[in-house]
PDB file of C-alpha atoms and ligand atoms in Angstrom:
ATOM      1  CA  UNK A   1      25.957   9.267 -24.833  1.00 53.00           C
ATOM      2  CA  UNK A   2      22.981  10.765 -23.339  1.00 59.00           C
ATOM      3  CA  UNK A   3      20.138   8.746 -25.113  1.00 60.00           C
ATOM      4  CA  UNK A   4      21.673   4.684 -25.075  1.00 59.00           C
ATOM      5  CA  UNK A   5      21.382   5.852 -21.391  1.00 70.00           C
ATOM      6  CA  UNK A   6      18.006   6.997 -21.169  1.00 62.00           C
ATOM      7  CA  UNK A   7      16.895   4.236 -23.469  1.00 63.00           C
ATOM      8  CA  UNK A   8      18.197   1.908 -20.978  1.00 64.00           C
ATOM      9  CA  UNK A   9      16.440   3.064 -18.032  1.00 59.00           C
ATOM     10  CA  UNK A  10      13.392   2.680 -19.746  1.00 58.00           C
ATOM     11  CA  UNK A  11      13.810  -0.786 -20.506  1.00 61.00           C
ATOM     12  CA  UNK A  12      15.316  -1.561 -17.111  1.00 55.00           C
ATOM     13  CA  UNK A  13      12.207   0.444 -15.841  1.00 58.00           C
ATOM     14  CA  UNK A  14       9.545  -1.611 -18.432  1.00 62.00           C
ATOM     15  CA  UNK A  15      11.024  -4.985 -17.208  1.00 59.00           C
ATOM     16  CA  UNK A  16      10.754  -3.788 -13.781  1.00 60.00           C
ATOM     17  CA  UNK A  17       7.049  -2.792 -13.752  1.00 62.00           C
ATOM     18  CA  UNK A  18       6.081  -5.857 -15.748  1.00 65.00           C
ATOM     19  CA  UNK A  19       7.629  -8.288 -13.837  1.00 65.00           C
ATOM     20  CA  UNK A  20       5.677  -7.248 -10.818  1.00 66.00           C
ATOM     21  CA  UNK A  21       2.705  -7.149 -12.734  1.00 69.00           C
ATOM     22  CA  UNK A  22       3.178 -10.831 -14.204  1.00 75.00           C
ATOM     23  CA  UNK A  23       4.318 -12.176 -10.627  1.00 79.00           C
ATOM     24  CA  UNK A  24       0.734 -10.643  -9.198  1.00 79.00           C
ATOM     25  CA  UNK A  25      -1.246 -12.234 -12.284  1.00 87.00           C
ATOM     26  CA  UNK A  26       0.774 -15.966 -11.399  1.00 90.00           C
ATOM     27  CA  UNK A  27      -0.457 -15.592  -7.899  1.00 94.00           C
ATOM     28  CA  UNK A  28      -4.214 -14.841  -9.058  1.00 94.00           C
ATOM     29  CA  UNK A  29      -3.643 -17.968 -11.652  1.00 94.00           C
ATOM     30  CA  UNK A  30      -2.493 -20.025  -8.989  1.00 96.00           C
ATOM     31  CA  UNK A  31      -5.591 -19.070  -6.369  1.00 97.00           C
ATOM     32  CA  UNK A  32      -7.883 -19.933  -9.351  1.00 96.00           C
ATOM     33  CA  UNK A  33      -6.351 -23.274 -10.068  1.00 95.00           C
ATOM     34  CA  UNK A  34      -5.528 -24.598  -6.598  1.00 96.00           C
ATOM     35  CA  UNK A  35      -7.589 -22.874  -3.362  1.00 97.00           C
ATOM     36  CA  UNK A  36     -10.399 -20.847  -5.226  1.00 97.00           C
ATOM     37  CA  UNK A  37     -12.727 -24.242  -5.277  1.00 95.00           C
ATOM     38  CA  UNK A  38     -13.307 -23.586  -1.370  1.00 97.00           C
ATOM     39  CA  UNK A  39     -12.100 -20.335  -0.665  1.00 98.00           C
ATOM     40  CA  UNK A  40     -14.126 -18.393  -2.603  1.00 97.00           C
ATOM     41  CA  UNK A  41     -17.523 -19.393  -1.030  1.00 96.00           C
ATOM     42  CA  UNK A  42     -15.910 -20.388   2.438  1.00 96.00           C
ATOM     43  CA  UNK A  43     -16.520 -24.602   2.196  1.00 94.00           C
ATOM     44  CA  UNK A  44     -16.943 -26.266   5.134  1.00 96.00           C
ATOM     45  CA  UNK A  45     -14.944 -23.056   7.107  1.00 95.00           C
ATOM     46  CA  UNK A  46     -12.558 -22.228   4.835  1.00 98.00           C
ATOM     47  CA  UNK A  47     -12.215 -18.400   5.395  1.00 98.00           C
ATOM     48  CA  UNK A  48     -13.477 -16.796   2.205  1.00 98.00           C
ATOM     49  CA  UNK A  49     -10.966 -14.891  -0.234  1.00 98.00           C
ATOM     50  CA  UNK A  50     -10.216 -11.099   0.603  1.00 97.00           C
ATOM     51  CA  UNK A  51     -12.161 -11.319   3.518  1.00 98.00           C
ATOM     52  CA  UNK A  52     -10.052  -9.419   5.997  1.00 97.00           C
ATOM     53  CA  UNK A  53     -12.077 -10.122   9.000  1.00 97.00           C
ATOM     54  CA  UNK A  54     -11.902 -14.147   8.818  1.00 97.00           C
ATOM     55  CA  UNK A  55      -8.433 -13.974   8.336  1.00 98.00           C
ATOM     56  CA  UNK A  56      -7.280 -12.171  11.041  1.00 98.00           C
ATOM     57  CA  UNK A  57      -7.262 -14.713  13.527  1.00 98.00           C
ATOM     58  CA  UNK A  58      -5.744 -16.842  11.004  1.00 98.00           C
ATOM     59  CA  UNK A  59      -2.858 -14.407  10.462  1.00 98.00           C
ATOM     60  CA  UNK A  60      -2.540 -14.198  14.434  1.00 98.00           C
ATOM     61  CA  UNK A  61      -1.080 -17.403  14.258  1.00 97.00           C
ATOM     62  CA  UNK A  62       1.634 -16.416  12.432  1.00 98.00           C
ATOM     63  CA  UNK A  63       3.442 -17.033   8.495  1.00 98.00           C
ATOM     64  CA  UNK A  64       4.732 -20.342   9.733  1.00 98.00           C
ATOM     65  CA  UNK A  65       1.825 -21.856  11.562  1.00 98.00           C
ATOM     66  CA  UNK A  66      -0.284 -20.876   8.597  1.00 98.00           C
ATOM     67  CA  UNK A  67       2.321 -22.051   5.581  1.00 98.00           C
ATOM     68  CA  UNK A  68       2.088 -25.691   8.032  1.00 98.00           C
ATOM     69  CA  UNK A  69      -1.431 -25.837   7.893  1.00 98.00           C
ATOM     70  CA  UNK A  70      -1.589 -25.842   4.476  1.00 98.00           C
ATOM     71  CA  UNK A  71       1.458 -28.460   3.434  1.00 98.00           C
ATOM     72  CA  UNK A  72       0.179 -30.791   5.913  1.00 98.00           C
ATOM     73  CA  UNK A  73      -3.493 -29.909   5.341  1.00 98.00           C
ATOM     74  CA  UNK A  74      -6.095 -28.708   8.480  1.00 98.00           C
ATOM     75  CA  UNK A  75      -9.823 -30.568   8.749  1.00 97.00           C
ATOM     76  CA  UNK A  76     -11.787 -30.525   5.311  1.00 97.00           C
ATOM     77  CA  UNK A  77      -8.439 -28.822   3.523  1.00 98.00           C
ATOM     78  CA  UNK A  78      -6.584 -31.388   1.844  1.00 97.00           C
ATOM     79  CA  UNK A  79      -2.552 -30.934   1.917  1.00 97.00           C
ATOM     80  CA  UNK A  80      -1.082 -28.712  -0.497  1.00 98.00           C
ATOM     81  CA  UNK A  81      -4.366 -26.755  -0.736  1.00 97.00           C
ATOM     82  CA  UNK A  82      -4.680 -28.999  -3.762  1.00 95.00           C
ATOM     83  CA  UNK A  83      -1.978 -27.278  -5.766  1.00 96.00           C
ATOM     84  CA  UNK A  84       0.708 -29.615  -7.290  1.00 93.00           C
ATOM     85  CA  UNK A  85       3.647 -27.092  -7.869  1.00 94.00           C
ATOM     86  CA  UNK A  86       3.217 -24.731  -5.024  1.00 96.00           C
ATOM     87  CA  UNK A  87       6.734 -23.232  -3.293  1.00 96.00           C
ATOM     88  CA  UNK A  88       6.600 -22.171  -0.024  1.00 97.00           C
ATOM     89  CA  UNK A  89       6.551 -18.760  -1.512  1.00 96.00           C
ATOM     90  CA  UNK A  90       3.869 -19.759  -3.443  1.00 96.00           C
ATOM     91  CA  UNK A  91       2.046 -20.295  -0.489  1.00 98.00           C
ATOM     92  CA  UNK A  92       3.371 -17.138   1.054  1.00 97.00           C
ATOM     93  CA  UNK A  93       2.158 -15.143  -1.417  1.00 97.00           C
ATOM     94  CA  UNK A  94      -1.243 -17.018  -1.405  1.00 98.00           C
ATOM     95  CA  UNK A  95      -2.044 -16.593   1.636  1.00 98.00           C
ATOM     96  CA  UNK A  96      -1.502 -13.048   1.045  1.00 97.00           C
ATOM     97  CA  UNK A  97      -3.636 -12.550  -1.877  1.00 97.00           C
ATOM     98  CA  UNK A  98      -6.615 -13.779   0.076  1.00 97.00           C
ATOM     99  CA  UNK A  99      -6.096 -12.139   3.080  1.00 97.00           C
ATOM    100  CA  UNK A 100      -5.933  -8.734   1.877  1.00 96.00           C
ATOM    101  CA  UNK A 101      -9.013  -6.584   0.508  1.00 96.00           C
ATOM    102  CA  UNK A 102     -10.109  -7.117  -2.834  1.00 90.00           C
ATOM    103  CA  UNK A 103      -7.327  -5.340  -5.441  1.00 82.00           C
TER     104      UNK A 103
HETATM  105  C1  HEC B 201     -10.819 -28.650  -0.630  1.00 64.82           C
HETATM  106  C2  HEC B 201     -11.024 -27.310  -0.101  1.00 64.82           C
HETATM  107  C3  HEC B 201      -9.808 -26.383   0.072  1.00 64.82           C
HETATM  108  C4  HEC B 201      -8.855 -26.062  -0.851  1.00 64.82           C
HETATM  109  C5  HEC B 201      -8.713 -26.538  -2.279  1.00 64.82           C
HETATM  110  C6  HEC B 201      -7.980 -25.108  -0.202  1.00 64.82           C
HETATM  111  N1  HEC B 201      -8.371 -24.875   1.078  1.00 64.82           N
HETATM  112 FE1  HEC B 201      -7.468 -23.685   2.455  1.00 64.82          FE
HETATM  113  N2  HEC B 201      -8.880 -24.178   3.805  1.00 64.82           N
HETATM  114  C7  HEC B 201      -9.955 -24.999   3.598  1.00 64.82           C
HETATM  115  C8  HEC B 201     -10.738 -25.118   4.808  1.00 64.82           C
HETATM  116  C9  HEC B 201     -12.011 -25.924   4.992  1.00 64.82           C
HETATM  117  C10 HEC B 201     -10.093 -24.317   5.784  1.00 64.82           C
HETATM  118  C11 HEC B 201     -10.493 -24.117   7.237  1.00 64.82           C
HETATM  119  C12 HEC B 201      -9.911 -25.258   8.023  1.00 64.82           C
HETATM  120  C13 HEC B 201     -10.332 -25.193   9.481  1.00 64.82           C
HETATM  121  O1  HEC B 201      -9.924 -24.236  10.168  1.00 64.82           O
HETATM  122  O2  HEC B 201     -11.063 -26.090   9.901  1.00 64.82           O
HETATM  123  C14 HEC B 201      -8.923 -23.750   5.121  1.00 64.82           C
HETATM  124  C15 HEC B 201      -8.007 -22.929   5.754  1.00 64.82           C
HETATM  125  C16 HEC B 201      -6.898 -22.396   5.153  1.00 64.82           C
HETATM  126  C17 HEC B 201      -5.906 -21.592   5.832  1.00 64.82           C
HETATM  127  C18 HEC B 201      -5.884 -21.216   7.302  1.00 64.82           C
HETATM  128  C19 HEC B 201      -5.134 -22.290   8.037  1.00 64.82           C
HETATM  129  C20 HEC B 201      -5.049 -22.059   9.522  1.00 64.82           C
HETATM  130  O3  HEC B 201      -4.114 -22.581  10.136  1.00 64.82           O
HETATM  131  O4  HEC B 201      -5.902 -21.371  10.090  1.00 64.82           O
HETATM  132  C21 HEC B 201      -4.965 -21.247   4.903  1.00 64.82           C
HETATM  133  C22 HEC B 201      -3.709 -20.431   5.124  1.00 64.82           C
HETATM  134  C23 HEC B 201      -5.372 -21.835   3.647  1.00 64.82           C
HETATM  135  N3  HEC B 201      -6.545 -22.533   3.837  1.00 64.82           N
HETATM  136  C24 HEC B 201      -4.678 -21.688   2.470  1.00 64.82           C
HETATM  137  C25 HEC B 201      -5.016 -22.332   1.283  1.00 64.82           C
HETATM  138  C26 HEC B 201      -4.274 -22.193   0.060  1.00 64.82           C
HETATM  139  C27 HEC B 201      -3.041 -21.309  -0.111  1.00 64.82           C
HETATM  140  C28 HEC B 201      -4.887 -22.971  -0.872  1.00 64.82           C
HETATM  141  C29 HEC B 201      -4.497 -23.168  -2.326  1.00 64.82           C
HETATM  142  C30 HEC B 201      -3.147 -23.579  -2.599  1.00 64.82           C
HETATM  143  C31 HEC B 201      -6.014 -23.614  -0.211  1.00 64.82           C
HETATM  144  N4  HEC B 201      -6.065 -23.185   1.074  1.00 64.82           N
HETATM  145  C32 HEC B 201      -6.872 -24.522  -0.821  1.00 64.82           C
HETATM  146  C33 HEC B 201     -10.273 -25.666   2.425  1.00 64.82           C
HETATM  147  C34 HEC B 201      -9.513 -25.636   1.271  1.00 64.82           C
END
């Protein structure tokens, strides 16, 4: 019963990797619909996309503070970031796409 075992690995592994891959590409789709219209030039402050530097003292605030600002909205961003079906993990995740380097 060797190879039904292997074989299954495999798939369990294929699934695996692909998953992750899909759940990156649905955070990219979501920064393109929702936040990319300010954060990718930095409108009126907004702190530009993979720009480690301006997001550091965002990130001191913490998770929380930062999740907060963007339900509720801060100064020119409007609340939600403009994204109609964002999860908090959405958001999460969001706000870790665009404050790491550039992939
Ligand atoms: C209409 C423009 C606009 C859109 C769309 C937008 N933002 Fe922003 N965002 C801003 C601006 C401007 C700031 C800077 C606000 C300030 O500090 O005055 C900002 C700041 C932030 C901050 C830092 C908040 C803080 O407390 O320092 C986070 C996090 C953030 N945006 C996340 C997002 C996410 C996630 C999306 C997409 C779902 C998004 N934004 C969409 C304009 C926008």
């Amino acid at each position: 019963m060797k190879a039904p075992t292997l074989s299954a690995i495999c798939v369990l592994l294929g699934s695996l990797i692909t998953g992750s891959l899909a759940a990156a590409d649905a955070v990219e789709d979501k920064y393109k619909q929702a936040c990319h219209i300010c954060h990718d030039t930095g409108v009126a402050n907004a702190p530009k996309v993979h720009d480690v530097e301006a997001w550091k003292p965002r990130l001191d605030k913490g998770m929380d503070a930062l999740l907060n600002s963007v339900k509720s909205g801060l100064n020119a961003m409007p609340p939600g970031g403009m994204c109609t079906d964002c999860s908090d993990e959405d958001y999460k995740a969001l706000i870790g796409y665009m404050s790491s380097p550039k992939p």
